Amino acid sequence: MSPRLNHGSSPPVWAVPMQIVQDQSTGDLYALDLAVEPNDGSSTREYYLWKSVDGGQNWTQASPNPVWSFDQTPVGYGAFNPRFDISPDGSTFIFAYAQCLETTVGSGSANWIDEAHEITYMTSNDKGQNWSSFQNIWPAGDLTLSGPFADAFKMGTELDVILDKNNNPHFLIIGSSD
């Protein structure tokens, strides 16, 4: 049985919800969902936060405003692997993605492991109603790295994020030194 999305208005329609996360303090479920144009199924490039209080049978928008839009990514950059998590006490939500320079190759664009890639994230302390400004971490320049990464660190587009019991974010990225 698929969940019934009660968005209350006509368009946009919604893609399949991604990364369902439970608020351990309430048992409510939250998911990010990409809005799509009803006429042609193309992406609106906006992610909304949805909430279920009945174990995923019914979903409603947690906030009428998008959490994030691809349009917020700086010109010349791509955004990859949007991720979402909730702290164990339910007091902090985090949204993060890998941000990297896009390079033109022939008639298309390409992305690869690069020292210019960043982790971009923002947090909410009111269950997704309002979000902080974006913060960026540039692993190649902001972090003290050891071993082969001390001389050269390049980050790929794979990313995951979790919040620990103290509401501190932890990021998992794929990196290389060559």
PDB file of C-alpha atoms in Angstrom:
ATOM      1  CA  MET A   1       0.000   0.000   0.000  1.00  0.00           C
ATOM      2  CA  SER A   2       1.520   3.360  -0.969  1.00  0.00           C
ATOM      3  CA  PRO A   3       1.170   6.342   1.373  1.00  0.00           C
ATOM      4  CA  ARG A   4      -1.499   8.914   0.595  1.00  0.00           C
ATOM      5  CA  LEU A   5       0.027  12.365   0.275  1.00  0.00           C
ATOM      6  CA  ASN A   6      -2.415  14.986   1.496  1.00  0.00           C
ATOM      7  CA  HIS A   7      -0.844  18.133   0.121  1.00  0.00           C
ATOM      8  CA  GLY A   8      -4.178  19.914   0.153  1.00  0.00           C
ATOM      9  CA  SER A   9      -3.734  21.802  -3.088  1.00  0.00           C
ATOM     10  CA  SER A  10      -3.362  21.001  -6.722  1.00  0.00           C
ATOM     11  CA  PRO A  11       0.017  21.161  -8.430  1.00  0.00           C
ATOM     12  CA  PRO A  12       2.801  20.560  -7.916  1.00  0.00           C
ATOM     13  CA  VAL A  13       2.752  16.813  -7.678  1.00  0.00           C
ATOM     14  CA  TRP A  14       5.400  14.869  -5.833  1.00  0.00           C
ATOM     15  CA  ALA A  15       8.188  12.441  -6.568  1.00  0.00           C
ATOM     16  CA  VAL A  16       8.689   9.359  -4.397  1.00  0.00           C
ATOM     17  CA  PRO A  17       9.690  10.565  -0.893  1.00  0.00           C
ATOM     18  CA  MET A  18      13.352  10.056  -0.134  1.00  0.00           C
ATOM     19  CA  GLN A  19      15.170   9.176   3.069  1.00  0.00           C
ATOM     20  CA  ILE A  20      12.409   8.776   5.640  1.00  0.00           C
ATOM     21  CA  VAL A  21      13.771   9.664   9.107  1.00  0.00           C
ATOM     22  CA  GLN A  22      12.043   9.102  12.451  1.00  0.00           C
ATOM     23  CA  ASP A  23      11.926  11.782  15.121  1.00  0.00           C
ATOM     24  CA  GLN A  24      12.863   9.566  18.065  1.00  0.00           C
ATOM     25  CA  SER A  25      11.340  12.009  20.555  1.00  0.00           C
ATOM     26  CA  THR A  26       7.819  11.791  19.068  1.00  0.00           C
ATOM     27  CA  GLY A  27       7.807   8.775  16.751  1.00  0.00           C
ATOM     28  CA  ASP A  28       6.744  11.013  13.841  1.00  0.00           C
ATOM     29  CA  LEU A  29       8.264  10.309  10.437  1.00  0.00           C
ATOM     30  CA  TYR A  30       9.770  13.001   8.206  1.00  0.00           C
ATOM     31  CA  ALA A  31      10.836  12.785   4.577  1.00  0.00           C
ATOM     32  CA  LEU A  32      12.194  15.094   1.907  1.00  0.00           C
ATOM     33  CA  ASP A  33      10.311  15.094  -1.362  1.00  0.00           C
ATOM     34  CA  LEU A  34      11.046  16.731  -4.674  1.00  0.00           C
ATOM     35  CA  ALA A  35       8.159  18.638  -6.253  1.00  0.00           C
ATOM     36  CA  VAL A  36       7.538  17.943  -9.940  1.00  0.00           C
ATOM     37  CA  GLU A  37       5.542  19.780 -12.596  1.00  0.00           C
ATOM     38  CA  PRO A  38       2.195  18.037 -13.183  1.00  0.00           C
ATOM     39  CA  ASN A  39       2.137  18.739 -16.941  1.00  0.00           C
ATOM     40  CA  ASP A  40       5.415  17.093 -17.904  1.00  0.00           C
ATOM     41  CA  GLY A  41       6.906  15.522 -14.763  1.00  0.00           C
ATOM     42  CA  SER A  42       9.952  17.772 -14.812  1.00  0.00           C
ATOM     43  CA  SER A  43      11.565  18.766 -11.534  1.00  0.00           C
ATOM     44  CA  THR A  44      10.655  22.068  -9.920  1.00  0.00           C
ATOM     45  CA  ARG A  45      14.102  21.814  -8.280  1.00  0.00           C
ATOM     46  CA  GLU A  46      12.516  22.341  -4.828  1.00  0.00           C
ATOM     47  CA  TYR A  47      12.590  19.934  -1.878  1.00  0.00           C
ATOM     48  CA  TYR A  48       9.787  20.002   0.693  1.00  0.00           C
ATOM     49  CA  LEU A  49       9.611  18.401   4.125  1.00  0.00           C
ATOM     50  CA  TRP A  50       6.733  15.996   4.789  1.00  0.00           C
ATOM     51  CA  LYS A  51       5.504  14.576   8.091  1.00  0.00           C
ATOM     52  CA  SER A  52       3.551  11.472   9.072  1.00  0.00           C
ATOM     53  CA  VAL A  53       2.095  10.959  12.553  1.00  0.00           C
ATOM     54  CA  ASP A  54       0.581   7.524  11.752  1.00  0.00           C
ATOM     55  CA  GLY A  55       3.574   5.411  10.775  1.00  0.00           C
ATOM     56  CA  GLY A  56       3.637   6.532   7.149  1.00  0.00           C
ATOM     57  CA  GLN A  57       0.037   5.857   6.141  1.00  0.00           C
ATOM     58  CA  ASN A  58      -0.699   9.560   5.576  1.00  0.00           C
ATOM     59  CA  TRP A  59       1.655  12.444   4.935  1.00  0.00           C
ATOM     60  CA  THR A  60       1.217  16.220   5.178  1.00  0.00           C
ATOM     61  CA  GLN A  61       3.636  19.021   4.424  1.00  0.00           C
ATOM     62  CA  ALA A  62       5.571  19.909   7.573  1.00  0.00           C
ATOM     63  CA  SER A  63       5.997  23.449   6.237  1.00  0.00           C
ATOM     64  CA  PRO A  64       4.435  25.225   3.240  1.00  0.00           C
ATOM     65  CA  ASN A  65       7.834  26.498   2.115  1.00  0.00           C
ATOM     66  CA  PRO A  66      10.524  24.451   0.411  1.00  0.00           C
ATOM     67  CA  VAL A  67      13.437  23.412   2.604  1.00  0.00           C
ATOM     68  CA  TRP A  68      15.802  23.980  -0.280  1.00  0.00           C
ATOM     69  CA  SER A  69      15.921  24.691  -4.001  1.00  0.00           C
ATOM     70  CA  PHE A  70      18.678  23.954  -6.499  1.00  0.00           C
ATOM     71  CA  ASP A  71      18.459  27.673  -7.345  1.00  0.00           C
ATOM     72  CA  GLN A  72      20.183  28.365  -4.008  1.00  0.00           C
ATOM     73  CA  THR A  73      23.341  26.679  -5.292  1.00  0.00           C
ATOM     74  CA  PRO A  74      25.887  29.246  -6.537  1.00  0.00           C
ATOM     75  CA  VAL A  75      26.196  29.698 -10.304  1.00  0.00           C
ATOM     76  CA  GLY A  76      28.710  27.251 -11.732  1.00  0.00           C
ATOM     77  CA  TYR A  77      28.209  24.698  -8.950  1.00  0.00           C
ATOM     78  CA  GLY A  78      26.248  21.487  -8.869  1.00  0.00           C
ATOM     79  CA  ALA A  79      24.464  20.009  -5.864  1.00  0.00           C
ATOM     80  CA  PHE A  80      24.529  16.287  -5.198  1.00  0.00           C
ATOM     81  CA  ASN A  81      23.119  13.794  -2.716  1.00  0.00           C
ATOM     82  CA  PRO A  82      20.807  15.954  -0.604  1.00  0.00           C
ATOM     83  CA  ARG A  83      20.589  14.365   2.857  1.00  0.00           C
ATOM     84  CA  PHE A  84      18.463  14.922   5.944  1.00  0.00           C
ATOM     85  CA  ASP A  85      18.660  13.814   9.580  1.00  0.00           C
ATOM     86  CA  ILE A  86      17.065  14.490  12.973  1.00  0.00           C
ATOM     87  CA  SER A  87      18.960  14.535  16.273  1.00  0.00           C
ATOM     88  CA  PRO A  88      18.083  11.786  18.785  1.00  0.00           C
ATOM     89  CA  ASP A  89      16.274  14.290  21.043  1.00  0.00           C
ATOM     90  CA  GLY A  90      14.295  15.708  18.094  1.00  0.00           C
ATOM     91  CA  SER A  91      15.466  19.262  18.728  1.00  0.00           C
ATOM     92  CA  THR A  92      17.623  19.699  15.623  1.00  0.00           C
ATOM     93  CA  PHE A  93      17.062  18.880  11.954  1.00  0.00           C
ATOM     94  CA  ILE A  94      19.874  19.074   9.395  1.00  0.00           C
ATOM     95  CA  PHE A  95      19.838  19.277   5.601  1.00  0.00           C
ATOM     96  CA  ALA A  96      23.131  18.823   3.715  1.00  0.00           C
ATOM     97  CA  TYR A  97      24.429  18.254   0.204  1.00  0.00           C
ATOM     98  CA  ALA A  98      27.728  17.985  -1.669  1.00  0.00           C
ATOM     99  CA  GLN A  99      28.467  21.123  -3.660  1.00  0.00           C
ATOM    100  CA  CYS A 100      31.001  21.013  -6.473  1.00  0.00           C
ATOM    101  CA  LEU A 101      32.172  22.991  -9.454  1.00  0.00           C
ATOM    102  CA  GLU A 102      30.650  21.905 -12.733  1.00  0.00           C
ATOM    103  CA  THR A 103      33.015  21.577 -15.660  1.00  0.00           C
ATOM    104  CA  THR A 104      31.963  21.693 -19.297  1.00  0.00           C
ATOM    105  CA  VAL A 105      33.128  18.707 -21.285  1.00  0.00           C
ATOM    106  CA  GLY A 106      32.200  18.820 -24.957  1.00  0.00           C
ATOM    107  CA  SER A 107      28.487  19.597 -25.152  1.00  0.00           C
ATOM    108  CA  GLY A 108      27.716  18.438 -21.597  1.00  0.00           C
ATOM    109  CA  SER A 109      28.965  18.860 -18.063  1.00  0.00           C
ATOM    110  CA  ALA A 110      30.950  16.542 -15.845  1.00  0.00           C
ATOM    111  CA  ASN A 111      31.783  16.246 -12.169  1.00  0.00           C
ATOM    112  CA  TRP A 112      34.612  14.325 -10.605  1.00  0.00           C
ATOM    113  CA  ILE A 113      36.640  14.133  -7.436  1.00  0.00           C
ATOM    114  CA  ASP A 114      37.948  17.654  -6.901  1.00  0.00           C
ATOM    115  CA  GLU A 115      39.665  19.742  -4.225  1.00  0.00           C
ATOM    116  CA  ALA A 116      37.091  22.531  -4.726  1.00  0.00           C
ATOM    117  CA  HIS A 117      34.120  20.454  -3.508  1.00  0.00           C
ATOM    118  CA  GLU A 118      32.339  21.534  -0.330  1.00  0.00           C
ATOM    119  CA  ILE A 119      29.779  20.219   2.115  1.00  0.00           C
ATOM    120  CA  THR A 120      26.894  22.665   2.424  1.00  0.00           C
ATOM    121  CA  TYR A 121      24.403  22.359   5.266  1.00  0.00           C
ATOM    122  CA  MET A 122      21.785  24.173   7.311  1.00  0.00           C
ATOM    123  CA  THR A 123      19.896  23.345  10.492  1.00  0.00           C
ATOM    124  CA  SER A 124      16.450  23.885  11.978  1.00  0.00           C
ATOM    125  CA  ASN A 125      15.564  24.033  15.673  1.00  0.00           C
ATOM    126  CA  ASP A 126      11.785  24.185  15.158  1.00  0.00           C
ATOM    127  CA  LYS A 127      10.956  20.922  13.347  1.00  0.00           C
ATOM    128  CA  GLY A 128      11.726  22.311   9.884  1.00  0.00           C
ATOM    129  CA  GLN A 129       9.666  25.508  10.007  1.00  0.00           C
ATOM    130  CA  ASN A 130      12.718  27.781   9.752  1.00  0.00           C
ATOM    131  CA  TRP A 131      16.274  27.021   8.674  1.00  0.00           C
ATOM    132  CA  SER A 132      19.635  28.609   9.462  1.00  0.00           C
ATOM    133  CA  SER A 133      21.837  30.183   6.825  1.00  0.00           C
ATOM    134  CA  PHE A 134      23.950  27.804   4.827  1.00  0.00           C
ATOM    135  CA  GLN A 135      27.283  26.813   6.272  1.00  0.00           C
ATOM    136  CA  ASN A 136      30.074  25.365   4.154  1.00  0.00           C
ATOM    137  CA  ILE A 137      32.892  23.020   5.005  1.00  0.00           C
ATOM    138  CA  TRP A 138      35.733  22.810   2.524  1.00  0.00           C
ATOM    139  CA  PRO A 139      37.504  19.571   3.466  1.00  0.00           C
ATOM    140  CA  ALA A 140      40.544  20.333   1.292  1.00  0.00           C
ATOM    141  CA  GLY A 141      41.181  23.605   3.138  1.00  0.00           C
ATOM    142  CA  ASP A 142      39.189  23.749   6.375  1.00  0.00           C
ATOM    143  CA  LEU A 143      40.208  20.457   7.956  1.00  0.00           C
ATOM    144  CA  THR A 144      43.490  19.177   9.357  1.00  0.00           C
ATOM    145  CA  LEU A 145      44.091  15.960   7.478  1.00  0.00           C
ATOM    146  CA  SER A 146      46.691  13.270   8.070  1.00  0.00           C
ATOM    147  CA  GLY A 147      48.424  10.568   6.049  1.00  0.00           C
ATOM    148  CA  PRO A 148      48.138  10.778   2.293  1.00  0.00           C
ATOM    149  CA  PHE A 149      45.368  13.371   2.611  1.00  0.00           C
ATOM    150  CA  ALA A 150      47.721  15.914   4.234  1.00  0.00           C
ATOM    151  CA  ASP A 151      49.241  16.793   0.863  1.00  0.00           C
ATOM    152  CA  ALA A 152      46.192  16.542  -1.358  1.00  0.00           C
ATOM    153  CA  PHE A 153      42.558  15.916  -0.565  1.00  0.00           C
ATOM    154  CA  LYS A 154      39.877  15.652  -3.195  1.00  0.00           C
ATOM    155  CA  MET A 155      36.211  15.109  -2.329  1.00  0.00           C
ATOM    156  CA  GLY A 156      33.690  13.254  -4.454  1.00  0.00           C
ATOM    157  CA  THR A 157      29.962  13.841  -4.628  1.00  0.00           C
ATOM    158  CA  GLU A 158      28.930  11.008  -2.279  1.00  0.00           C
ATOM    159  CA  LEU A 159      27.722  12.336   1.082  1.00  0.00           C
ATOM    160  CA  ASP A 160      25.805  11.311   4.158  1.00  0.00           C
ATOM    161  CA  VAL A 161      25.090  13.187   7.403  1.00  0.00           C
ATOM    162  CA  ILE A 162      23.954  12.289  10.916  1.00  0.00           C
ATOM    163  CA  LEU A 163      23.410  14.302  14.088  1.00  0.00           C
ATOM    164  CA  ASP A 164      24.789  12.812  17.302  1.00  0.00           C
ATOM    165  CA  LYS A 165      23.207  12.928  20.774  1.00  0.00           C
ATOM    166  CA  ASN A 166      24.791  16.377  21.334  1.00  0.00           C
ATOM    167  CA  ASN A 167      23.292  17.716  18.077  1.00  0.00           C
ATOM    168  CA  ASN A 168      26.704  17.830  16.391  1.00  0.00           C
ATOM    169  CA  PRO A 169      26.759  16.984  12.680  1.00  0.00           C
ATOM    170  CA  HIS A 170      28.956  14.230  11.312  1.00  0.00           C
ATOM    171  CA  PHE A 171      29.555  13.948   7.570  1.00  0.00           C
ATOM    172  CA  LEU A 172      30.624  10.888   5.618  1.00  0.00           C
ATOM    173  CA  ILE A 173      32.257  11.708   2.298  1.00  0.00           C
ATOM    174  CA  ILE A 174      34.276   9.803  -0.269  1.00  0.00           C
ATOM    175  CA  GLY A 175      37.727  11.294  -0.650  1.00  0.00           C
ATOM    176  CA  SER A 176      40.937  10.651  -2.488  1.00  0.00           C
ATOM    177  CA  SER A 177      44.514  11.929  -2.311  1.00  0.00           C
ATOM    178  CA  ASP A 178      45.310  11.517  -5.997  1.00  0.00           C
TER     179      ASP A 178
END
